[in-house]
PDB file of C-alpha atoms in Angstrom:
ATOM      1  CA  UNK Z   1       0.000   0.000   0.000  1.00  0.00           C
ATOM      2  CA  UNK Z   2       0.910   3.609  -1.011  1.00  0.00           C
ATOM      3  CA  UNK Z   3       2.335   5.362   2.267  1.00  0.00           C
ATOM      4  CA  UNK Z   4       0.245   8.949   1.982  1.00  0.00           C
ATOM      5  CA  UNK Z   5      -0.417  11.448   4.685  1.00  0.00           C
ATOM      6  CA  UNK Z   6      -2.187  15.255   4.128  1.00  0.00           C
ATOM      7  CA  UNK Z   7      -1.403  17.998   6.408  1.00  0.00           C
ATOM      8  CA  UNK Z   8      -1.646  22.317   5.466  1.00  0.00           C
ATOM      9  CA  UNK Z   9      -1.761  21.781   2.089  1.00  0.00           C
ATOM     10  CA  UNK Z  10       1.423  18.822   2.284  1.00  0.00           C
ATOM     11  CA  UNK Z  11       0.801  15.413   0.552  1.00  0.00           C
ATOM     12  CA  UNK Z  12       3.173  13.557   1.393  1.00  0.00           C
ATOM     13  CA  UNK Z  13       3.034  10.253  -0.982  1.00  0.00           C
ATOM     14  CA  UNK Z  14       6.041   8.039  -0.548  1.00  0.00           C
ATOM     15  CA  UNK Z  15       4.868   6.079  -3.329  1.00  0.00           C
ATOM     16  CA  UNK Z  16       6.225   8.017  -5.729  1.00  0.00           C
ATOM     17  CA  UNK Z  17       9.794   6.912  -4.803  1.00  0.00           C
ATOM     18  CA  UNK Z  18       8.458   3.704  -6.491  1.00  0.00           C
ATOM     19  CA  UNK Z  19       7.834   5.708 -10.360  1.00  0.00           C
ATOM     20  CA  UNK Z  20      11.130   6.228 -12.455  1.00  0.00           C
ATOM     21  CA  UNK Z  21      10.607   9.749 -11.458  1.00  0.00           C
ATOM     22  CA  UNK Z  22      11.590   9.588  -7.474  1.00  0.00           C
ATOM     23  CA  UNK Z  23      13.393   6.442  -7.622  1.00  0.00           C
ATOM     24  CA  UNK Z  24      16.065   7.704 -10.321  1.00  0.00           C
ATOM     25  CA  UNK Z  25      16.227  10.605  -7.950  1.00  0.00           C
ATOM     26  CA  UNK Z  26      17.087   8.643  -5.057  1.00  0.00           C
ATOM     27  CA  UNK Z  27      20.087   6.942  -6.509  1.00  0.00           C
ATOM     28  CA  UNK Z  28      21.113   9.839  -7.970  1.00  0.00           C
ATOM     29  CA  UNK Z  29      21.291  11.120  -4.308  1.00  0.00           C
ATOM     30  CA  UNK Z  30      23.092   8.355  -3.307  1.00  0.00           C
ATOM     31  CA  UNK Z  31      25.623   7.979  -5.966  1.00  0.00           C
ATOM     32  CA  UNK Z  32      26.854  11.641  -5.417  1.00  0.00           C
ATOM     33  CA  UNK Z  33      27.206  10.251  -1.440  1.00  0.00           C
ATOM     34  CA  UNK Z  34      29.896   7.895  -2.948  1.00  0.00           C
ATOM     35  CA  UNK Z  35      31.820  10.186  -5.360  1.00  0.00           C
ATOM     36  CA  UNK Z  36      32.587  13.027  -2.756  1.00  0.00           C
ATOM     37  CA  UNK Z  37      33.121  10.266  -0.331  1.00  0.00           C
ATOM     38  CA  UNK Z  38      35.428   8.641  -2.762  1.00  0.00           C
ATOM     39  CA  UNK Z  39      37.299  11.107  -4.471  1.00  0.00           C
ATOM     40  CA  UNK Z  40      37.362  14.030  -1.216  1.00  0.00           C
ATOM     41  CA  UNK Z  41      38.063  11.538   2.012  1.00  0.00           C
ATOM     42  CA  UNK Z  42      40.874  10.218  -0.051  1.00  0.00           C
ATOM     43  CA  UNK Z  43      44.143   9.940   1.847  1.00  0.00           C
ATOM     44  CA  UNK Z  44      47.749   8.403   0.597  1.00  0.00           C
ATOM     45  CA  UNK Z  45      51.360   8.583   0.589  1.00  0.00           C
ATOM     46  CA  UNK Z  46      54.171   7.755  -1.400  1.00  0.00           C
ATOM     47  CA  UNK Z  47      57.259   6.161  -0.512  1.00  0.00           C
ATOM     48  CA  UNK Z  48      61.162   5.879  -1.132  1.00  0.00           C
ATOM     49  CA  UNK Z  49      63.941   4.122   0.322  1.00  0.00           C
ATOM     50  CA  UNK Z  50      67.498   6.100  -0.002  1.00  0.00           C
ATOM     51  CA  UNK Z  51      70.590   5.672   0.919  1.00  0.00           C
ATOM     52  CA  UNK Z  52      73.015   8.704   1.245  1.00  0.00           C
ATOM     53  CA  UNK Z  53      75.747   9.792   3.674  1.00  0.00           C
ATOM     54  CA  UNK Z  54      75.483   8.266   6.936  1.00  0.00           C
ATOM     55  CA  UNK Z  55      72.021   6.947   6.085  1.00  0.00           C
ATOM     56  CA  UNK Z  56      71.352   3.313   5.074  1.00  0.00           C
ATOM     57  CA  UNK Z  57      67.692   2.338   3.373  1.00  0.00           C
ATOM     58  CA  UNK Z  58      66.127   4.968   5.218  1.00  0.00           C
ATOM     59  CA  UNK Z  59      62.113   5.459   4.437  1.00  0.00           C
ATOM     60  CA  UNK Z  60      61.301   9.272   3.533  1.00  0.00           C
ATOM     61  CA  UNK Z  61      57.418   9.469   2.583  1.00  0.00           C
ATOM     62  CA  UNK Z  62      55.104  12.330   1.003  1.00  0.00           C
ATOM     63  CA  UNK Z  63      51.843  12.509   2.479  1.00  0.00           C
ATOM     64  CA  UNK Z  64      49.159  13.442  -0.172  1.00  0.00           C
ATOM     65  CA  UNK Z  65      45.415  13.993   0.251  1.00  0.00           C
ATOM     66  CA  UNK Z  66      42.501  15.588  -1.472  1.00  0.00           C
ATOM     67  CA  UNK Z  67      42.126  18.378  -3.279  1.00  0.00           C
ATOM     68  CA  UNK Z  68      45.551  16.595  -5.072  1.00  0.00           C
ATOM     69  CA  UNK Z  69      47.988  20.048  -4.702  1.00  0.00           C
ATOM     70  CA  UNK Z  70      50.745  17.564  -5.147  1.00  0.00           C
ATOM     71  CA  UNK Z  71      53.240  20.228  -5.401  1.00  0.00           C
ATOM     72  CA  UNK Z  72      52.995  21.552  -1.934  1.00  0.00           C
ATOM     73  CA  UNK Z  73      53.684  18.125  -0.797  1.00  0.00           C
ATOM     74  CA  UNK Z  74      57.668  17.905   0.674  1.00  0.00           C
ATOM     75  CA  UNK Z  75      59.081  13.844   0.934  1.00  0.00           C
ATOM     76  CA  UNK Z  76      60.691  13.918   4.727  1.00  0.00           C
ATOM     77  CA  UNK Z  77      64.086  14.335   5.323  1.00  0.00           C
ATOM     78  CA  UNK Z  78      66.526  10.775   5.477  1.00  0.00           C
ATOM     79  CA  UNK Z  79      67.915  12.011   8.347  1.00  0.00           C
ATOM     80  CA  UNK Z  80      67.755  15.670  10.892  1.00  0.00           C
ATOM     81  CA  UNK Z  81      71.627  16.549   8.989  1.00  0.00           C
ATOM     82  CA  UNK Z  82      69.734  15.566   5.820  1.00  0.00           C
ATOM     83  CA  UNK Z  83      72.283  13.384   4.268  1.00  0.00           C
ATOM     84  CA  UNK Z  84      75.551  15.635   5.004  1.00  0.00           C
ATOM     85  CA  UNK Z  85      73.686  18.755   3.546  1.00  0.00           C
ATOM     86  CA  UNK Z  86      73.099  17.021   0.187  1.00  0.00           C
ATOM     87  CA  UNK Z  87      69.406  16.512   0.319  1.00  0.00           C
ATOM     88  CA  UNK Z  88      67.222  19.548  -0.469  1.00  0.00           C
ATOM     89  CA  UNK Z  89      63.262  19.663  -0.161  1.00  0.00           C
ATOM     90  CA  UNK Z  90      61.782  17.390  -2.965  1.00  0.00           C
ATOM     91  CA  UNK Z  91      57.725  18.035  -3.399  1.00  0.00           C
ATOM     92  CA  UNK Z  92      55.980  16.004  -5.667  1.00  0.00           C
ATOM     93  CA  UNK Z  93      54.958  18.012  -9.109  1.00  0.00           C
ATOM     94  CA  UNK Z  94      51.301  18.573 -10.595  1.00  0.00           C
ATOM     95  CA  UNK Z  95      47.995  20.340  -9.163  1.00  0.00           C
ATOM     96  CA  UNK Z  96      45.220  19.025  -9.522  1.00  0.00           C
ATOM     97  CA  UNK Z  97      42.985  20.716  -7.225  1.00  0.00           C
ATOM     98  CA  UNK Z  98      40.433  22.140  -9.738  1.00  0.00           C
ATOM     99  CA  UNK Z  99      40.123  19.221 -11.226  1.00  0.00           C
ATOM    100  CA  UNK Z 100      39.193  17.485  -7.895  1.00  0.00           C
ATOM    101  CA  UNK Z 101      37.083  20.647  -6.598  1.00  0.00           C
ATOM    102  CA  UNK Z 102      35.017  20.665  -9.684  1.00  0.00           C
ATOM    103  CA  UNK Z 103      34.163  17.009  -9.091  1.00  0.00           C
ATOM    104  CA  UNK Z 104      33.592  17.231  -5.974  1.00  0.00           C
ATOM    105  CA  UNK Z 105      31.594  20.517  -5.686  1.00  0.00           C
ATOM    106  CA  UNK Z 106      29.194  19.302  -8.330  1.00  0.00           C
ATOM    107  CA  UNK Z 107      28.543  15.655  -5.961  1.00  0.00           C
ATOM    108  CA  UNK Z 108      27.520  17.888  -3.539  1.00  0.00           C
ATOM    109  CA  UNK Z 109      25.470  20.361  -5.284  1.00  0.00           C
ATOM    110  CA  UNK Z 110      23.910  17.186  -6.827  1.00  0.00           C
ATOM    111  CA  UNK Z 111      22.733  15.708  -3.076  1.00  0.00           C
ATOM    112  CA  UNK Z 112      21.585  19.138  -2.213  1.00  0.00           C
ATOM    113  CA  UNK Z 113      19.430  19.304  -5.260  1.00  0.00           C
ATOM    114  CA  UNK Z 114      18.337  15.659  -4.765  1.00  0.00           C
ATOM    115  CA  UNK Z 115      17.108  16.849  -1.338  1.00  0.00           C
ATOM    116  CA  UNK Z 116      15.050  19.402  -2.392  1.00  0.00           C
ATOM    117  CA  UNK Z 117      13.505  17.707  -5.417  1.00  0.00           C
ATOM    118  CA  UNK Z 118      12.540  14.466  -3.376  1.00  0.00           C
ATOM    119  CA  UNK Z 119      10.741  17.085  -1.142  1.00  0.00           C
ATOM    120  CA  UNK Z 120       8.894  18.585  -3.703  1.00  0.00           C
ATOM    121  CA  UNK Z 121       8.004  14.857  -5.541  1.00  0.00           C
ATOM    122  CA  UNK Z 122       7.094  14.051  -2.752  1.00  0.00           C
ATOM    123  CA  UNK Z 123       5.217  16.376  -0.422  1.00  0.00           C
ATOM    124  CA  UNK Z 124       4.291  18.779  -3.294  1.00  0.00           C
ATOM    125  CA  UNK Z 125       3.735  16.782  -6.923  1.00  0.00           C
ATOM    126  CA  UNK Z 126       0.667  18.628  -7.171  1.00  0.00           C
ATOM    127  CA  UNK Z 127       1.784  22.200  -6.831  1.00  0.00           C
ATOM    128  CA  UNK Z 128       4.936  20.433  -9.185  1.00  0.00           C
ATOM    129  CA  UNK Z 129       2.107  19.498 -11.645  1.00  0.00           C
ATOM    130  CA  UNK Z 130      -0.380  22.500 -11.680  1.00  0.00           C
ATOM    131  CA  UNK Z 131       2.916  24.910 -12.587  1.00  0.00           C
ATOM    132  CA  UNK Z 132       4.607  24.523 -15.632  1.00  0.00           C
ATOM    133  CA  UNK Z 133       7.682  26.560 -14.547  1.00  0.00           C
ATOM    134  CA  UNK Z 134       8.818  23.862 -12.165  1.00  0.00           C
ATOM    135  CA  UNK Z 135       8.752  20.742 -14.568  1.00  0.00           C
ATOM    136  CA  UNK Z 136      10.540  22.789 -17.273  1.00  0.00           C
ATOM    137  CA  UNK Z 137      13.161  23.870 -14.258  1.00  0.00           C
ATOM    138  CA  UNK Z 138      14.115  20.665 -13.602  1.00  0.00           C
ATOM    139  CA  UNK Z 139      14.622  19.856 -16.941  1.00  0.00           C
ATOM    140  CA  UNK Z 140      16.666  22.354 -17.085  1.00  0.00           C
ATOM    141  CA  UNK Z 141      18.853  21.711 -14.059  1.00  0.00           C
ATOM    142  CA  UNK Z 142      18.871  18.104 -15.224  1.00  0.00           C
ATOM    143  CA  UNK Z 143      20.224  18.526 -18.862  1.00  0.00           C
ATOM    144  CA  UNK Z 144      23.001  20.989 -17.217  1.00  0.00           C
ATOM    145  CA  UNK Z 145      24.125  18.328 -14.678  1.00  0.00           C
ATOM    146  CA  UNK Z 146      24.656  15.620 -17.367  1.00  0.00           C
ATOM    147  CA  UNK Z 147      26.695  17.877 -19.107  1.00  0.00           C
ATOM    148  CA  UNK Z 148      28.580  18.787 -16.373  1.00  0.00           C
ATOM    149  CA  UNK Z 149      29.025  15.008 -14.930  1.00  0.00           C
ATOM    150  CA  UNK Z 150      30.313  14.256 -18.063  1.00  0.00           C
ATOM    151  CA  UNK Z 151      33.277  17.432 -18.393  1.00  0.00           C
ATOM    152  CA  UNK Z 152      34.059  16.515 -14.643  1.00  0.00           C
ATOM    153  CA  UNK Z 153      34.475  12.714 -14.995  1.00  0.00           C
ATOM    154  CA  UNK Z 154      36.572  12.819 -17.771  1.00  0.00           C
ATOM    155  CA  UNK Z 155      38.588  15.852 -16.503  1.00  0.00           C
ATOM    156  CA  UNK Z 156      39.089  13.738 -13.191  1.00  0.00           C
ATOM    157  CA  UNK Z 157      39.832  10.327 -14.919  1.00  0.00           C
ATOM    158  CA  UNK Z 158      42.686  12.582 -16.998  1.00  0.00           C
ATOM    159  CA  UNK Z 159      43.985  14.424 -13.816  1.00  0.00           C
ATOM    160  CA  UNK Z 160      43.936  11.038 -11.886  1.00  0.00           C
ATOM    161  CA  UNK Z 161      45.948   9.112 -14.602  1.00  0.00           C
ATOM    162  CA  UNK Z 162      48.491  12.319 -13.969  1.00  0.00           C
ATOM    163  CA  UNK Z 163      48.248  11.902 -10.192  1.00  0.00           C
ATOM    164  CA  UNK Z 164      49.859   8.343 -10.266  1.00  0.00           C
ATOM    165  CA  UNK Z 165      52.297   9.063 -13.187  1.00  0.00           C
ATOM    166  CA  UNK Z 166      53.039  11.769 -10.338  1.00  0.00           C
ATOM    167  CA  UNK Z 167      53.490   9.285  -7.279  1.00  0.00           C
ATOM    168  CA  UNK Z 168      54.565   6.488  -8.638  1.00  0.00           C
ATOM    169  CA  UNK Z 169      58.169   5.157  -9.954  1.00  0.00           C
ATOM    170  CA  UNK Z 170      58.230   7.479 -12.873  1.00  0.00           C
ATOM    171  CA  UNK Z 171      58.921  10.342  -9.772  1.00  0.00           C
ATOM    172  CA  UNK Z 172      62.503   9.298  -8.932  1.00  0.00           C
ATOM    173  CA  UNK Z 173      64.526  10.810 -11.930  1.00  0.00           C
ATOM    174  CA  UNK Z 174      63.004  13.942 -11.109  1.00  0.00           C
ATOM    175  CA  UNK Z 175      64.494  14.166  -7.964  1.00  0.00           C
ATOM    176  CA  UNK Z 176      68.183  16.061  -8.338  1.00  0.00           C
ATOM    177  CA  UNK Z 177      68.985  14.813  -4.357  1.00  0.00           C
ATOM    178  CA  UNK Z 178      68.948  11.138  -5.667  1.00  0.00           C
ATOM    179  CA  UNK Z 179      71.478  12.393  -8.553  1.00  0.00           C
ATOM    180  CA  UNK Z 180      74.235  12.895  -5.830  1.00  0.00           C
ATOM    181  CA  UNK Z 181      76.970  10.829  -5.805  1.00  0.00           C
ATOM    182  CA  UNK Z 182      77.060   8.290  -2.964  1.00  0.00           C
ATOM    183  CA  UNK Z 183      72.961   8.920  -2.825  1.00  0.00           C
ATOM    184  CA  UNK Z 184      70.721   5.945  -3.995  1.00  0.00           C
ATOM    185  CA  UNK Z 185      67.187   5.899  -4.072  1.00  0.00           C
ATOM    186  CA  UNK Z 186      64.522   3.465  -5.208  1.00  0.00           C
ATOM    187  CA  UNK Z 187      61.061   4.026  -5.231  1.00  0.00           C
ATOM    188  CA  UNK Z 188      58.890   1.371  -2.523  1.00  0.00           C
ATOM    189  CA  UNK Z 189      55.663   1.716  -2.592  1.00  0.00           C
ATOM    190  CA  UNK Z 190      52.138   4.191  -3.260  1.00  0.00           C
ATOM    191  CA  UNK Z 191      49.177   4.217  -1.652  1.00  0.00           C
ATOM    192  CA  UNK Z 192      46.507   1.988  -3.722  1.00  0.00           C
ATOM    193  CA  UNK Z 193      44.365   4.667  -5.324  1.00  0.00           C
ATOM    194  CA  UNK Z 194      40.918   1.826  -5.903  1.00  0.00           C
ATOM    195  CA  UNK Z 195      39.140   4.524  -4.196  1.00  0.00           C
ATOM    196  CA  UNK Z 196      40.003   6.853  -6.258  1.00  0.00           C
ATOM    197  CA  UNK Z 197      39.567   4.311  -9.539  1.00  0.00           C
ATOM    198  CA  UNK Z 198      35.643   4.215  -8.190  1.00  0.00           C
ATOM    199  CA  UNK Z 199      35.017   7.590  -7.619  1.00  0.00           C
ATOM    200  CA  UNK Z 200      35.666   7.672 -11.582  1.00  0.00           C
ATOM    201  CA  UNK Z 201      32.998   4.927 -11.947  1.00  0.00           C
ATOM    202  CA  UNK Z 202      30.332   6.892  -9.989  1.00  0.00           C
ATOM    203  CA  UNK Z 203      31.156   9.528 -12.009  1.00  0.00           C
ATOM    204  CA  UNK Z 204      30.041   8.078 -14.712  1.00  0.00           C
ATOM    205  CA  UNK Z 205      27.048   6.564 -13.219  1.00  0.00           C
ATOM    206  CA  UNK Z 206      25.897   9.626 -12.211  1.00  0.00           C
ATOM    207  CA  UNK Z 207      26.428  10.967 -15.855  1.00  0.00           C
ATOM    208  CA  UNK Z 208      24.153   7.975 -17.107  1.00  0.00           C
ATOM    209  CA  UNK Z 209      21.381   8.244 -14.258  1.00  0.00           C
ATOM    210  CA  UNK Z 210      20.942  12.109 -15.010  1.00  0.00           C
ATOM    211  CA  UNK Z 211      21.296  11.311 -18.732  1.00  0.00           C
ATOM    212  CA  UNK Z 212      18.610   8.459 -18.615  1.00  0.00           C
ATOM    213  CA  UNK Z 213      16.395  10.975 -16.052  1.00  0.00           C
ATOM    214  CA  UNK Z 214      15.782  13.868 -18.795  1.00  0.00           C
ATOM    215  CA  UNK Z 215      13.336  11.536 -20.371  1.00  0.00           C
ATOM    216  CA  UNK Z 216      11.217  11.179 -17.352  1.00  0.00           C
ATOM    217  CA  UNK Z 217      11.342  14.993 -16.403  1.00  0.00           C
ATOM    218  CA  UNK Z 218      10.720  15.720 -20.012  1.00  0.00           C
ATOM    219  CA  UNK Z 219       7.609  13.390 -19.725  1.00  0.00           C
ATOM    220  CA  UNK Z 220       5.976  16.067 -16.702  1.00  0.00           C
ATOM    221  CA  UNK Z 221       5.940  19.602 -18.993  1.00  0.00           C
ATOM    222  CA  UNK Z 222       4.286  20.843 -20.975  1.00  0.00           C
ATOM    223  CA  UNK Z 223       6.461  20.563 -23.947  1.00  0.00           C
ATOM    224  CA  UNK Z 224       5.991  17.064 -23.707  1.00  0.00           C
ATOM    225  CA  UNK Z 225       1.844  17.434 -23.398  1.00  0.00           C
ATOM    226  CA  UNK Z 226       1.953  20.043 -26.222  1.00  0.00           C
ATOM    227  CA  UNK Z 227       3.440  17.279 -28.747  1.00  0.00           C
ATOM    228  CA  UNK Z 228       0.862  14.380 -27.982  1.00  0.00           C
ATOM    229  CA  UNK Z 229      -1.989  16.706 -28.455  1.00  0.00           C
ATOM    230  CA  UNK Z 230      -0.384  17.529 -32.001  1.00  0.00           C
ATOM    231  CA  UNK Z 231       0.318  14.041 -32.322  1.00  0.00           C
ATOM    232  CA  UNK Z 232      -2.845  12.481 -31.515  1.00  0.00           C
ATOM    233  CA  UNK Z 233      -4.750  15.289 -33.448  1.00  0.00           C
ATOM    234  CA  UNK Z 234      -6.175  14.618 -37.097  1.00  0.00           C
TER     235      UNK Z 234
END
């Protein structure tokens, strides 16, 4: 049975998070959860082992974290003389914050909007019904953020291709300290970035599900109503 309450002009009808309408919605709400949880709680580190004067296989890590401004990140010091005076700061290189913020910021203007248009679907379909501004909004504000899911995913998916090129092994013969002679280094590990591979995936989900939803919003104005009176006509 339909869940449906009436209160002050409210009518509250949970049942519509059963049609494509609400139910798209939801996971749209959802999957925005995952890519800002993804992408901004992200948290790594890369590592080296060097060997320099009066150091032996000493770990020296760089700490990295969202919004990706790897180039304000320093590796640690081998040792508190830092190898005889030989080893200089070494920061990773790259920023890819606004890659990272765009993505981000549009998951969580996406759950905000989610929000507000469950409220309305549900506690208010019939004021959503009765004005045709509303439907042709949401329309609007759905076309927009399918476009924009799209630029951000693939201008994440390139910067985040860049950030491991950036941590990884290709890193160490960038680094003029491990040029000096007597100083070794060799590159140990990185930080898996799977979370980071999904938050890709949901970005693309999220492109699909708003993609897939202008059909049903298109279905509520009166563009839509317009064309099967035409149709149907003789």
């Amino acid at each position: 049975a339909l869940v449906s309450l009436r209160m002050a002009g409210l009518r509250v009808n949970f049942g519509l998070l059963l049609e494509p309408l609400g139910f798209i919605k939801v996971l749209e709400w959802i999957f925005s959860i995952f890519v800002f949880a993804t992408c901004g709680g992200f948290q790594g580190e890369t590592t080296l082992v060097v060997s320099c004067k009066g150091v032996v296989n000493k770990t020296v890590t760089a700490a990295f974290a969202y919004p990706f401004r790897l180039n304000t990140v320093l590796f640690s010091a081998p040792d508190p003389k830092h190898c005889g005076g030989t080893w200089t700061d070494v920061s990773l290189v790259g920023n890819f914050s606004s890659s990272a913020q765009f993505f981000v910021t549009l998951a969580v203007l996406a759950f905000f909007y989610c929000i507000a248009a469950l409220v309305v679907y549900i506690g208010y379909k019939h004021v959503y019904q009765q004005n045709s501004k509303f439907p042709l909004t949401d329309l609007a504000v759905t076309v927009i953020t399918a476009f924009l899911w799209l630029v951000s995913t693939l201008a994440w998916a390139k910067a985040l291709a860049d950030i491991k090129r950036s941590t990884g092994i290709s890193i160490i013969p960038g680094i003029e300290s491990c040029k000096v002679p007597g100083t070794t280094c060799h590159f140990a590990s990185v930080t898996s970035m799977g979370a980071l591979n999904v938050s890709v995936v949901f970005g693309l989900l999220n492109m699909v599900l708003w993609g897939g939803n202008i059909w049903f919003v298109y279905k509520d104005t009166n563009w839509h109503n317009q064309f099967n009176r035409i149709s149907q006509s003789p």
